Amino acid sequence: MHEVDMTKCLLLALQQWREEQASPQAMVDTIHLEVGRFTCVEPEQLRFTFQAAVAGSWLDGAQLQIEEIPFVGRCLACNGTYSPTPEGAYRSPCCDHPLEEIVSGRELRIRSIDYRTSLQSAVESQALSLQRV
Amino acid sequence: MHLPLEDRLGMNLLAANQHQAEHNREHFEAWQVLALNVMSSPGAGKTALLERSLPQLAQEWSMAVLEGDMTTQLDAERLEAVGIPVVPITTGRSCHLDAAMVSGGLKLLRQRLNPNQLDLLWVENVGNLVCPAEFEVGEHHKVALLSVTEGEDKPLKYPLMFRQADVVLITKIDLLPYLPVELEQIRRNIHSINPNASVIPVSALSGEGIDVWHAWLRSARQNTLQPALAMA
Ligand SMILES: Nc1nc2c(ncn2[C@@H]2O[C@H](COP(=O)(O)OP(=O)(O)OP(=O)(O)O)[C@@H](O)[C@H]2O)c(=O)[nH]1
Ligand SMILES: [Mg+2]
Ligand SMILES: [Zn+2]
Ligand SMILES: [Zn+2]
Ligand SMILES: [Zn+2]
């Protein structure tokens, strides 16, 4: 269910990108997303709700390219990294340490957008920098 | 044409929500109000806890509640009965509160009272263990509840909520004698996913543990708002 809200967030971010960075005629080919495994977002669900939400809008036809980022923790006892699992209670298998530092897995970001400024033009790609709305 | 992508680049999907949350937090700081986001699965006892805590806390603090509910105003009515100002926020199809909804609630609240008089603002989130953890509303602290009837494994099954929480209240401990559940195992699981969380077992029914919870609130209010006070 919350993928609907996540899709709204995504559309908001894309709208803002169009207003601030791209030309108003920008046509989006592909949106490259990073989705961490330790977030509440299911990539399949997100793709599905996104396709339904953009039908008929300026984003109709745009594809979501989702890269899943693994959940990685750092064991503060030995400084090694590991994959926290529910079966292992998210503790480090090396030293049985609780999950302290999260190295990756919390990502929810638009990495870049492939778009063209007119039907004829070549596809350009723009990396987005972390910015305040 | 592909531009080189640096790892730290990328627009956060939740940027708009985070921006609004920071805006809400600026209001809380200006009003010197400690804001708490109370979250749990449906029925873990958020409203019951507030019904127990608010009459006692009202002796020392002025408070208000923003009450998130998908469709009804039942919880808001329960808390109004306690004599605390409550603003209901019906979220409709959305299964969590977001920062914009809370901002809307704050506008309504300001029509009823002067927020500078408040000491504490409670936000009761929609009963849901998943996405409320992902949507900040400007709170100073996240409060997660887990009732003993939900079982020991829930911190492991819904890790994000328990990871994000600053304090976890294990609720309904008056029921422990009737359940094959180990309080210590719940605590261990919470601390495995979030070693820094404060864990406080409570019962809204018997009142057990409520004084420990209120002591946590007092120190949270002092430690969170004191730097701002010193600067003022
Ligand atoms: N035995 C016992 N029952 C409790 C306690 N706290 C709450 N309950 C019961 O649990 C049920 C749900 O409590 P609520 O306070 O409505 O839970 P909630 O988390 O606010 O629920 P939603 O807002 O609908 O998600 C009610 O029937 C309460 O009476 C407690 O400490 N002990
Ligand atoms: Mg409730
Ligand atoms: Zn280790
Ligand atoms: Zn404002
Ligand atoms: Zn939700």
mmCIF file of C-alpha atoms and ligand atoms in Angstrom:
data_model
loop_
_atom_site.group_PDB
_atom_site.id
_atom_site.type_symbol
_atom_site.label_atom_id
_atom_site.label_comp_id
_atom_site.label_asym_id
_atom_site.label_seq_id
_atom_site.Cartn_x
_atom_site.Cartn_y
_atom_site.Cartn_z
ATOM 1 C CA MET A 1 0.000 0.000 0.000
ATOM 2 C CA HIS A 2 2.721 2.497 0.879
ATOM 3 C CA GLU A 3 4.188 2.164 -2.598
ATOM 4 C CA VAL A 4 1.323 4.431 -3.683
ATOM 5 C CA ASP A 5 2.691 7.110 -1.371
ATOM 6 C CA MET A 6 6.231 6.409 -2.493
ATOM 7 C CA THR A 7 5.077 6.817 -6.088
ATOM 8 C CA LYS A 8 3.570 10.170 -5.147
ATOM 9 C CA CYS A 9 6.909 11.177 -3.674
ATOM 10 C CA LEU A 10 8.640 10.084 -6.843
ATOM 11 C CA LEU A 11 6.232 12.030 -9.059
ATOM 12 C CA LEU A 12 6.686 15.097 -6.873
ATOM 13 C CA ALA A 13 10.454 14.854 -7.172
ATOM 14 C CA LEU A 14 10.242 14.394 -10.950
ATOM 15 C CA GLN A 15 7.869 17.322 -11.315
ATOM 16 C CA GLN A 16 10.256 19.467 -9.381
ATOM 17 C CA TRP A 17 13.165 18.269 -11.491
ATOM 18 C CA ARG A 18 11.267 19.204 -14.633
ATOM 19 C CA GLU A 19 10.510 22.671 -13.326
ATOM 20 C CA GLU A 20 13.996 23.419 -12.106
ATOM 21 C CA GLN A 21 16.430 21.553 -14.266
ATOM 22 C CA ALA A 22 14.902 20.397 -17.507
ATOM 23 C CA SER A 23 13.041 22.064 -20.291
ATOM 24 C CA PRO A 24 9.242 21.919 -20.032
ATOM 25 C CA GLN A 25 9.127 19.682 -23.101
ATOM 26 C CA ALA A 26 11.445 17.109 -21.565
ATOM 27 C CA MET A 27 10.379 13.556 -22.322
ATOM 28 C CA VAL A 28 11.620 11.011 -19.864
ATOM 29 C CA ASP A 29 12.891 7.661 -21.118
ATOM 30 C CA THR A 30 14.215 6.022 -18.010
ATOM 31 C CA ILE A 31 14.451 6.908 -14.345
ATOM 32 C CA HIS A 32 17.289 5.189 -12.539
ATOM 33 C CA LEU A 33 16.430 4.544 -8.918
ATOM 34 C CA GLU A 34 18.396 3.109 -6.061
ATOM 35 C CA VAL A 35 16.275 1.259 -3.547
ATOM 36 C CA GLY A 36 17.956 -0.130 -0.465
ATOM 37 C CA ARG A 37 16.893 -3.527 0.869
ATOM 38 C CA PHE A 38 16.415 -2.013 4.309
ATOM 39 C CA THR A 39 13.583 0.323 3.332
ATOM 40 C CA CYS A 40 9.838 -0.208 3.198
ATOM 41 C CA VAL A 41 9.809 -0.226 -0.617
ATOM 42 C CA GLU A 42 9.197 -3.326 -2.734
ATOM 43 C CA PRO A 43 10.677 -2.651 -6.194
ATOM 44 C CA GLU A 44 8.046 -4.723 -8.038
ATOM 45 C CA GLN A 45 5.199 -2.927 -6.281
ATOM 46 C CA LEU A 46 6.788 0.424 -6.964
ATOM 47 C CA ARG A 47 7.160 -0.324 -10.668
ATOM 48 C CA PHE A 48 3.553 -1.416 -10.826
ATOM 49 C CA THR A 49 2.077 1.605 -9.063
ATOM 50 C CA PHE A 50 4.357 3.933 -11.012
ATOM 51 C CA GLN A 51 3.175 2.610 -14.380
ATOM 52 C CA ALA A 52 -0.447 2.983 -13.291
ATOM 53 C CA ALA A 53 0.114 6.485 -11.931
ATOM 54 C CA VAL A 54 1.858 7.985 -14.959
ATOM 55 C CA ALA A 55 -0.570 6.719 -17.606
ATOM 56 C CA GLY A 56 -1.738 9.731 -19.597
ATOM 57 C CA SER A 57 0.666 12.141 -17.867
ATOM 58 C CA TRP A 58 3.848 13.758 -19.160
ATOM 59 C CA LEU A 59 5.692 10.716 -17.784
ATOM 60 C CA ASP A 60 3.628 8.192 -19.762
ATOM 61 C CA GLY A 61 6.028 5.656 -21.224
ATOM 62 C CA ALA A 62 8.852 6.371 -18.802
ATOM 63 C CA GLN A 63 10.550 3.274 -17.434
ATOM 64 C CA LEU A 64 11.713 2.732 -13.883
ATOM 65 C CA GLN A 65 15.111 1.120 -13.696
ATOM 66 C CA ILE A 66 15.558 0.011 -10.106
ATOM 67 C CA GLU A 67 18.885 -1.006 -8.675
ATOM 68 C CA GLU A 68 18.494 -2.794 -5.383
ATOM 69 C CA ILE A 69 21.173 -1.919 -2.859
ATOM 70 C CA PRO A 70 22.098 -4.684 -0.422
ATOM 71 C CA PHE A 71 21.639 -4.324 3.307
ATOM 72 C CA VAL A 72 25.127 -4.226 4.815
ATOM 73 C CA GLY A 73 26.085 -3.655 8.422
ATOM 74 C CA ARG A 74 29.462 -3.091 10.031
ATOM 75 C CA CYS A 75 30.479 -5.091 13.056
ATOM 76 C CA LEU A 76 31.997 -2.646 15.491
ATOM 77 C CA ALA A 77 33.806 -5.432 17.313
ATOM 78 C CA CYS A 78 36.023 -6.464 14.378
ATOM 79 C CA ASN A 79 35.243 -3.729 11.821
ATOM 80 C CA GLY A 80 34.143 -6.334 9.261
ATOM 81 C CA THR A 81 31.000 -5.945 7.163
ATOM 82 C CA TYR A 82 28.137 -8.436 7.025
ATOM 83 C CA SER A 83 24.603 -8.982 5.711
ATOM 84 C CA PRO A 84 22.172 -8.644 8.591
ATOM 85 C CA THR A 85 19.343 -11.203 8.466
ATOM 86 C CA PRO A 86 16.200 -11.644 10.549
ATOM 87 C CA GLU A 87 17.247 -15.255 11.234
ATOM 88 C CA GLY A 88 20.484 -13.967 12.713
ATOM 89 C CA ALA A 89 18.604 -11.228 14.585
ATOM 90 C CA TYR A 90 20.569 -8.711 12.453
ATOM 91 C CA ARG A 91 23.618 -9.409 14.636
ATOM 92 C CA SER A 92 27.078 -9.884 13.198
ATOM 93 C CA PRO A 93 27.870 -13.564 12.537
ATOM 94 C CA CYS A 94 31.571 -12.927 13.209
ATOM 95 C CA CYS A 95 31.314 -11.573 16.751
ATOM 96 C CA ASP A 96 27.600 -11.822 17.608
ATOM 97 C CA HIS A 97 27.463 -8.050 17.915
ATOM 98 C CA PRO A 98 24.175 -6.114 17.583
ATOM 99 C CA LEU A 99 23.539 -4.021 14.480
ATOM 100 C CA GLU A 100 25.211 -0.703 15.083
ATOM 101 C CA GLU A 101 26.420 0.899 11.881
ATOM 102 C CA ILE A 102 24.446 0.512 8.658
ATOM 103 C CA VAL A 103 26.783 0.744 5.659
ATOM 104 C CA SER A 104 24.099 0.491 2.982
ATOM 105 C CA GLY A 105 20.493 -0.507 2.458
ATOM 106 C CA ARG A 106 18.695 2.708 3.417
ATOM 107 C CA GLU A 107 18.917 4.259 -0.067
ATOM 108 C CA LEU A 108 15.780 5.640 -1.686
ATOM 109 C CA ARG A 109 17.032 7.907 -4.389
ATOM 110 C CA ILE A 110 16.778 8.993 -7.964
ATOM 111 C CA ARG A 111 20.222 8.445 -9.315
ATOM 112 C CA SER A 112 19.771 9.826 -12.817
ATOM 113 C CA ILE A 113 17.180 10.519 -15.466
ATOM 114 C CA ASP A 114 17.513 9.704 -19.167
ATOM 115 C CA TYR A 115 15.433 12.163 -21.164
ATOM 116 C CA ARG A 116 15.200 13.935 -24.473
ATOM 117 C CA THR A 117 14.282 17.528 -25.078
ATOM 118 C CA SER A 118 12.363 16.767 -28.275
ATOM 119 C CA LEU A 119 11.280 13.700 -30.194
ATOM 120 C CA GLN A 120 14.258 13.925 -32.546
ATOM 121 C CA SER A 121 16.977 14.698 -30.048
ATOM 122 C CA ALA A 122 19.304 12.139 -28.547
ATOM 123 C CA VAL A 123 18.711 10.840 -25.079
ATOM 124 C CA GLU A 124 20.592 12.750 -22.432
ATOM 125 C CA SER A 125 21.221 11.659 -18.927
ATOM 126 C CA GLN A 126 21.300 13.827 -15.899
ATOM 127 C CA ALA A 127 22.634 12.880 -12.531
ATOM 128 C CA LEU A 128 20.775 14.519 -9.725
ATOM 129 C CA SER A 129 22.555 16.029 -6.807
ATOM 130 C CA LEU A 130 21.216 15.903 -3.319
ATOM 131 C CA GLN A 131 19.284 19.095 -2.943
ATOM 132 C CA ARG A 132 16.753 20.837 -0.824
ATOM 133 C CA VAL A 133 13.340 21.188 -2.386
ATOM 134 C CA MET B 1 25.233 10.808 -22.973
ATOM 135 C CA HIS B 2 25.963 9.609 -19.467
ATOM 136 C CA LEU B 3 27.420 11.946 -16.919
ATOM 137 C CA PRO B 4 29.742 10.447 -14.339
ATOM 138 C CA LEU B 5 27.765 9.569 -11.256
ATOM 139 C CA GLU B 6 29.264 10.060 -7.899
ATOM 140 C CA ASP B 7 28.151 7.800 -5.164
ATOM 141 C CA ARG B 8 26.884 10.513 -2.859
ATOM 142 C CA LEU B 9 24.813 12.121 -5.564
ATOM 143 C CA GLY B 10 21.169 11.432 -6.090
ATOM 144 C CA MET B 11 17.966 13.115 -5.173
ATOM 145 C CA ASN B 12 16.307 11.509 -2.188
ATOM 146 C CA LEU B 13 12.824 10.228 -2.964
ATOM 147 C CA LEU B 14 11.612 11.537 0.350
ATOM 148 C CA ALA B 15 13.258 14.945 -0.043
ATOM 149 C CA ALA B 16 9.962 16.838 -0.162
ATOM 150 C CA ASN B 17 8.696 15.093 2.960
ATOM 151 C CA GLN B 18 11.973 15.636 4.781
ATOM 152 C CA HIS B 19 11.932 19.300 3.896
ATOM 153 C CA GLN B 20 8.412 19.694 5.266
ATOM 154 C CA ALA B 21 9.415 17.713 8.377
ATOM 155 C CA GLU B 22 12.312 20.070 9.008
ATOM 156 C CA HIS B 23 9.959 22.996 8.605
ATOM 157 C CA ASN B 24 7.625 21.467 11.214
ATOM 158 C CA ARG B 25 10.572 20.907 13.521
ATOM 159 C CA GLU B 26 11.573 24.561 13.236
ATOM 160 C CA HIS B 27 8.124 25.473 14.509
ATOM 161 C CA PHE B 28 8.468 23.023 17.410
ATOM 162 C CA GLU B 29 11.839 24.497 18.335
ATOM 163 C CA ALA B 30 10.496 28.045 18.146
ATOM 164 C CA TRP B 31 7.571 27.070 20.369
ATOM 165 C CA GLN B 32 9.846 25.055 22.675
ATOM 166 C CA VAL B 33 7.604 22.042 22.273
ATOM 167 C CA LEU B 34 8.879 18.487 22.467
ATOM 168 C CA ALA B 35 7.246 16.555 19.605
ATOM 169 C CA LEU B 36 6.819 12.794 19.820
ATOM 170 C CA ASN B 37 5.745 10.470 17.014
ATOM 171 C CA VAL B 38 3.965 7.468 18.543
ATOM 172 C CA MET B 39 3.873 4.398 16.298
ATOM 173 C CA SER B 40 2.891 0.738 16.514
ATOM 174 C CA SER B 41 0.858 -1.976 14.856
ATOM 175 C CA PRO B 42 -2.937 -1.536 15.077
ATOM 176 C CA GLY B 43 -4.137 -2.042 18.621
ATOM 177 C CA ALA B 44 -0.770 -2.212 20.417
ATOM 178 C CA GLY B 45 -2.117 0.373 22.840
ATOM 179 C CA LYS B 46 -1.082 3.858 21.659
ATOM 180 C CA THR B 47 -4.351 5.524 22.624
ATOM 181 C CA ALA B 48 -4.621 3.555 25.865
ATOM 182 C CA LEU B 49 -1.118 4.680 26.831
ATOM 183 C CA LEU B 50 -2.019 8.308 26.172
ATOM 184 C CA GLU B 51 -5.251 7.902 28.153
ATOM 185 C CA ARG B 52 -3.155 6.667 31.078
ATOM 186 C CA SER B 53 -0.259 9.126 30.747
ATOM 187 C CA LEU B 54 -1.898 12.409 29.818
ATOM 188 C CA PRO B 55 -3.948 13.037 32.978
ATOM 189 C CA GLN B 56 -0.804 12.521 35.092
ATOM 190 C CA LEU B 57 1.487 14.529 32.831
ATOM 191 C CA ALA B 58 -1.071 17.352 32.614
ATOM 192 C CA GLN B 59 -0.106 18.237 36.191
ATOM 193 C CA GLU B 60 3.303 19.403 34.980
ATOM 194 C CA TRP B 61 2.914 20.114 31.256
ATOM 195 C CA SER B 62 0.581 21.697 28.777
ATOM 196 C CA MET B 63 -0.008 19.266 25.904
ATOM 197 C CA ALA B 64 -1.916 18.614 22.700
ATOM 198 C CA VAL B 65 -2.407 15.603 20.444
ATOM 199 C CA LEU B 66 -2.498 15.214 16.688
ATOM 200 C CA GLU B 67 -4.462 12.033 16.153
ATOM 201 C CA GLY B 68 -3.831 10.166 12.904
ATOM 202 C CA ASP B 69 -6.477 7.688 11.845
ATOM 203 C CA MET B 70 -7.349 6.325 8.444
ATOM 204 C CA THR B 71 -11.099 6.825 8.612
ATOM 205 C CA THR B 72 -12.586 7.410 12.040
ATOM 206 C CA GLN B 73 -12.332 9.971 14.818
ATOM 207 C CA LEU B 74 -12.853 7.393 17.565
ATOM 208 C CA ASP B 75 -9.387 7.771 19.081
ATOM 209 C CA ALA B 76 -9.654 11.566 18.998
ATOM 210 C CA GLU B 77 -12.911 11.322 20.941
ATOM 211 C CA ARG B 78 -11.295 9.015 23.528
ATOM 212 C CA LEU B 79 -8.516 11.530 24.116
ATOM 213 C CA GLU B 80 -10.758 14.605 24.147
ATOM 214 C CA ALA B 81 -12.526 12.866 27.013
ATOM 215 C CA VAL B 82 -9.256 13.111 28.968
ATOM 216 C CA GLY B 83 -9.396 16.906 28.626
ATOM 217 C CA ILE B 84 -6.458 17.427 26.257
ATOM 218 C CA PRO B 85 -6.854 19.370 22.980
ATOM 219 C CA VAL B 86 -6.922 16.891 20.101
ATOM 220 C CA VAL B 87 -6.819 17.549 16.375
ATOM 221 C CA PRO B 88 -7.942 14.536 14.355
ATOM 222 C CA ILE B 89 -6.148 13.953 11.056
ATOM 223 C CA THR B 90 -7.934 11.447 8.870
ATOM 224 C CA THR B 91 -5.403 10.110 6.408
ATOM 225 C CA GLY B 92 -7.902 8.513 4.048
ATOM 226 C CA ARG B 93 -6.193 5.869 1.947
ATOM 227 C CA SER B 94 -2.760 6.675 3.251
ATOM 228 C CA CYS B 95 -1.487 4.200 5.822
ATOM 229 C CA HIS B 96 0.784 6.656 7.648
ATOM 230 C CA LEU B 97 1.031 10.316 8.568
ATOM 231 C CA ASP B 98 3.414 12.421 6.545
ATOM 232 C CA ALA B 99 4.926 15.804 7.301
ATOM 233 C CA ALA B 100 2.393 17.718 5.193
ATOM 234 C CA MET B 101 -0.550 16.140 7.046
ATOM 235 C CA VAL B 102 1.035 17.068 10.360
ATOM 236 C CA SER B 103 1.595 20.600 9.099
ATOM 237 C CA GLY B 104 -2.127 20.756 8.274
ATOM 238 C CA GLY B 105 -2.913 19.505 11.780
ATOM 239 C CA LEU B 106 -0.683 22.195 13.270
ATOM 240 C CA LYS B 107 -2.611 24.893 11.408
ATOM 241 C CA LEU B 108 -5.862 23.650 12.927
ATOM 242 C CA LEU B 109 -4.258 23.410 16.342
ATOM 243 C CA ARG B 110 -3.102 27.029 16.158
ATOM 244 C CA GLN B 111 -6.686 28.130 15.606
ATOM 245 C CA ARG B 112 -7.506 26.648 18.995
ATOM 246 C CA LEU B 113 -4.548 27.575 21.153
ATOM 247 C CA ASN B 114 -1.290 29.456 21.325
ATOM 248 C CA PRO B 115 1.429 26.859 20.627
ATOM 249 C CA ASN B 116 3.935 28.832 22.693
ATOM 250 C CA GLN B 117 2.042 27.648 25.753
ATOM 251 C CA LEU B 118 2.596 24.001 24.890
ATOM 252 C CA ASP B 119 5.318 21.847 26.404
ATOM 253 C CA LEU B 120 4.622 18.590 24.606
ATOM 254 C CA LEU B 121 2.985 17.630 21.327
ATOM 255 C CA TRP B 122 1.914 14.045 20.775
ATOM 256 C CA VAL B 123 1.425 12.660 17.296
ATOM 257 C CA GLU B 124 -0.414 9.332 17.325
ATOM 258 C CA ASN B 125 0.393 7.755 13.981
ATOM 259 C CA VAL B 126 -1.759 5.323 12.021
ATOM 260 C CA GLY B 127 -1.525 1.771 13.357
ATOM 261 C CA ASN B 128 1.095 0.280 11.026
ATOM 262 C CA LEU B 129 4.522 -1.183 11.714
ATOM 263 C CA VAL B 130 5.954 -0.571 8.250
ATOM 264 C CA CYS B 131 5.965 2.817 6.566
ATOM 265 C CA PRO B 132 5.371 5.331 9.391
ATOM 266 C CA ALA B 133 9.015 4.639 10.220
ATOM 267 C CA GLU B 134 10.003 5.967 6.795
ATOM 268 C CA PHE B 135 8.043 9.237 6.888
ATOM 269 C CA GLU B 136 9.375 11.791 9.339
ATOM 270 C CA VAL B 137 6.897 14.377 10.523
ATOM 271 C CA GLY B 138 9.337 16.689 12.331
ATOM 272 C CA GLU B 139 9.316 14.819 15.624
ATOM 273 C CA HIS B 140 12.170 15.011 18.103
ATOM 274 C CA HIS B 141 11.738 11.373 19.036
ATOM 275 C CA LYS B 142 10.135 8.285 17.601
ATOM 276 C CA VAL B 143 8.246 6.213 20.151
ATOM 277 C CA ALA B 144 7.441 2.645 19.093
ATOM 278 C CA LEU B 145 5.053 0.381 20.975
ATOM 279 C CA LEU B 146 5.074 -3.402 20.885
ATOM 280 C CA SER B 147 2.467 -5.291 22.889
ATOM 281 C CA VAL B 148 3.450 -8.582 24.498
ATOM 282 C CA THR B 149 0.581 -10.331 22.673
ATOM 283 C CA GLU B 150 2.296 -9.656 19.323
ATOM 284 C CA GLY B 151 5.125 -12.059 20.102
ATOM 285 C CA GLU B 152 8.852 -11.920 20.633
ATOM 286 C CA ASP B 153 9.788 -12.017 16.959
ATOM 287 C CA LYS B 154 8.129 -8.769 15.835
ATOM 288 C CA PRO B 155 11.237 -6.579 16.193
ATOM 289 C CA LEU B 156 12.960 -8.973 13.777
ATOM 290 C CA LYS B 157 10.032 -9.058 11.336
ATOM 291 C CA TYR B 158 9.514 -5.289 11.284
ATOM 292 C CA PRO B 159 13.108 -4.209 11.838
ATOM 293 C CA LEU B 160 12.903 -0.723 10.363
ATOM 294 C CA MET B 161 10.375 0.523 12.908
ATOM 295 C CA PHE B 162 12.398 -0.790 15.835
ATOM 296 C CA ARG B 163 15.661 0.419 14.332
ATOM 297 C CA GLN B 164 14.323 3.958 13.922
ATOM 298 C CA ALA B 165 12.717 4.208 17.364
ATOM 299 C CA ASP B 166 14.444 6.143 20.125
ATOM 300 C CA VAL B 167 12.360 4.438 22.761
ATOM 301 C CA VAL B 168 10.375 1.192 22.577
ATOM 302 C CA LEU B 169 7.543 0.621 25.019
ATOM 303 C CA ILE B 170 6.677 -3.021 25.550
ATOM 304 C CA THR B 171 2.979 -2.692 26.338
ATOM 305 C CA LYS B 172 0.260 -4.749 28.031
ATOM 306 C CA ILE B 173 2.733 -6.434 30.397
ATOM 307 C CA ASP B 174 -0.189 -7.164 32.740
ATOM 308 C CA LEU B 175 -0.959 -9.989 30.273
ATOM 309 C CA LEU B 176 2.461 -11.662 30.618
ATOM 310 C CA PRO B 177 1.261 -14.285 33.134
ATOM 311 C CA TYR B 178 -1.155 -15.610 30.518
ATOM 312 C CA LEU B 179 1.250 -15.762 27.580
ATOM 313 C CA PRO B 180 4.139 -18.006 26.519
ATOM 314 C CA VAL B 181 6.240 -14.886 25.912
ATOM 315 C CA GLU B 182 9.543 -13.895 27.476
ATOM 316 C CA LEU B 183 9.946 -10.194 28.160
ATOM 317 C CA GLU B 184 13.735 -10.593 28.107
ATOM 318 C CA GLN B 185 13.613 -12.152 24.643
ATOM 319 C CA ILE B 186 11.632 -9.191 23.306
ATOM 320 C CA ARG B 187 14.165 -6.850 24.831
ATOM 321 C CA ARG B 188 17.080 -8.827 23.345
ATOM 322 C CA ASN B 189 15.541 -8.727 19.881
ATOM 323 C CA ILE B 190 14.993 -4.981 20.082
ATOM 324 C CA HIS B 191 18.567 -4.424 21.212
ATOM 325 C CA SER B 192 19.935 -6.656 18.448
ATOM 326 C CA ILE B 193 18.447 -4.409 15.786
ATOM 327 C CA ASN B 194 18.829 -1.180 17.771
ATOM 328 C CA PRO B 195 21.344 -1.334 20.629
ATOM 329 C CA ASN B 196 20.765 2.339 21.481
ATOM 330 C CA ALA B 197 17.004 2.122 22.023
ATOM 331 C CA SER B 198 15.589 2.685 25.474
ATOM 332 C CA VAL B 199 13.231 -0.187 26.249
ATOM 333 C CA ILE B 200 10.506 0.349 28.834
ATOM 334 C CA PRO B 201 7.920 -2.324 29.736
ATOM 335 C CA VAL B 202 4.575 -0.785 30.684
ATOM 336 C CA SER B 203 0.932 -1.555 31.295
ATOM 337 C CA ALA B 204 -1.655 1.110 30.614
ATOM 338 C CA LEU B 205 -4.119 -1.057 32.518
ATOM 339 C CA SER B 206 -2.251 -1.597 35.798
ATOM 340 C CA GLY B 207 0.006 1.448 35.535
ATOM 341 C CA GLU B 208 3.152 -0.643 35.954
ATOM 342 C CA GLY B 209 6.199 1.001 34.379
ATOM 343 C CA ILE B 210 4.388 4.265 33.704
ATOM 344 C CA ASP B 211 6.596 6.176 36.133
ATOM 345 C CA VAL B 212 9.719 4.942 34.282
ATOM 346 C CA TRP B 213 8.168 6.087 31.009
ATOM 347 C CA HIS B 214 7.377 9.506 32.454
ATOM 348 C CA ALA B 215 10.929 9.810 33.764
ATOM 349 C CA TRP B 216 12.163 9.098 30.225
ATOM 350 C CA LEU B 217 9.906 11.878 28.929
ATOM 351 C CA ARG B 218 11.207 14.367 31.481
ATOM 352 C CA SER B 219 14.803 13.738 30.583
ATOM 353 C CA ALA B 220 13.982 13.727 26.852
ATOM 354 C CA ARG B 221 12.334 17.102 27.182
ATOM 355 C CA GLN B 222 15.282 18.499 29.099
ATOM 356 C CA ASN B 223 17.983 17.076 26.876
ATOM 357 C CA THR B 224 16.252 17.875 23.602
ATOM 358 C CA LEU B 225 15.109 21.407 24.238
ATOM 359 C CA GLN B 226 17.730 22.641 26.652
ATOM 360 C CA PRO B 227 20.345 23.649 24.041
ATOM 361 C CA ALA B 228 17.773 25.847 22.331
ATOM 362 C CA LEU B 229 16.791 27.367 25.664
ATOM 363 C CA ALA B 230 20.408 28.142 26.448
ATOM 364 C CA MET B 231 20.794 29.899 23.122
ATOM 365 C CA ALA B 232 17.663 31.985 23.520
HETATM 366 N N1 LIG C 1 -4.618 -5.846 29.080
HETATM 367 C C1 LIG C 1 -4.295 -4.678 28.514
HETATM 368 N N2 LIG C 1 -4.977 -4.254 27.424
HETATM 369 C C2 LIG C 1 -4.615 -3.091 26.871
HETATM 370 C C3 LIG C 1 -3.554 -2.305 27.387
HETATM 371 N N3 LIG C 1 -3.410 -1.220 26.587
HETATM 372 C C4 LIG C 1 -4.363 -1.310 25.647
HETATM 373 N N4 LIG C 1 -5.093 -2.433 25.800
HETATM 374 C C5 LIG C 1 -6.214 -2.859 24.971
HETATM 375 O O1 LIG C 1 -5.785 -3.040 23.634
HETATM 376 C C6 LIG C 1 -6.795 -2.611 22.730
HETATM 377 C C7 LIG C 1 -6.241 -1.626 21.742
HETATM 378 O O2 LIG C 1 -5.805 -0.470 22.428
HETATM 379 P P1 LIG C 1 -5.710 0.953 21.729
HETATM 380 O O3 LIG C 1 -5.212 1.912 22.737
HETATM 381 O O4 LIG C 1 -6.969 1.287 21.024
HETATM 382 O O5 LIG C 1 -4.578 0.661 20.638
HETATM 383 P P2 LIG C 1 -4.022 1.635 19.498
HETATM 384 O O6 LIG C 1 -2.594 1.275 19.308
HETATM 385 O O7 LIG C 1 -4.323 3.045 19.850
HETATM 386 O O8 LIG C 1 -4.878 1.182 18.239
HETATM 387 P P3 LIG C 1 -5.024 1.915 16.801
HETATM 388 O O9 LIG C 1 -4.928 3.396 17.045
HETATM 389 O O10 LIG C 1 -6.343 1.490 16.307
HETATM 390 O O11 LIG C 1 -3.880 1.394 15.984
HETATM 391 C C8 LIG C 1 -7.922 -2.036 23.568
HETATM 392 O O12 LIG C 1 -8.931 -2.984 23.700
HETATM 393 C C9 LIG C 1 -7.260 -1.767 24.899
HETATM 394 O O13 LIG C 1 -8.147 -1.870 25.979
HETATM 395 C C10 LIG C 1 -2.857 -2.781 28.546
HETATM 396 O O14 LIG C 1 -1.911 -2.189 29.062
HETATM 397 N N5 LIG C 1 -3.263 -3.982 29.053
HETATM 398 MG MG MG C 2 -5.229 4.517 18.711
HETATM 399 ZN ZN ZN C 3 32.777 -8.993 13.948
HETATM 400 ZN ZN ZN C 4 5.109 26.856 8.782
HETATM 401 ZN ZN ZN C 5 2.017 4.128 4.617
#
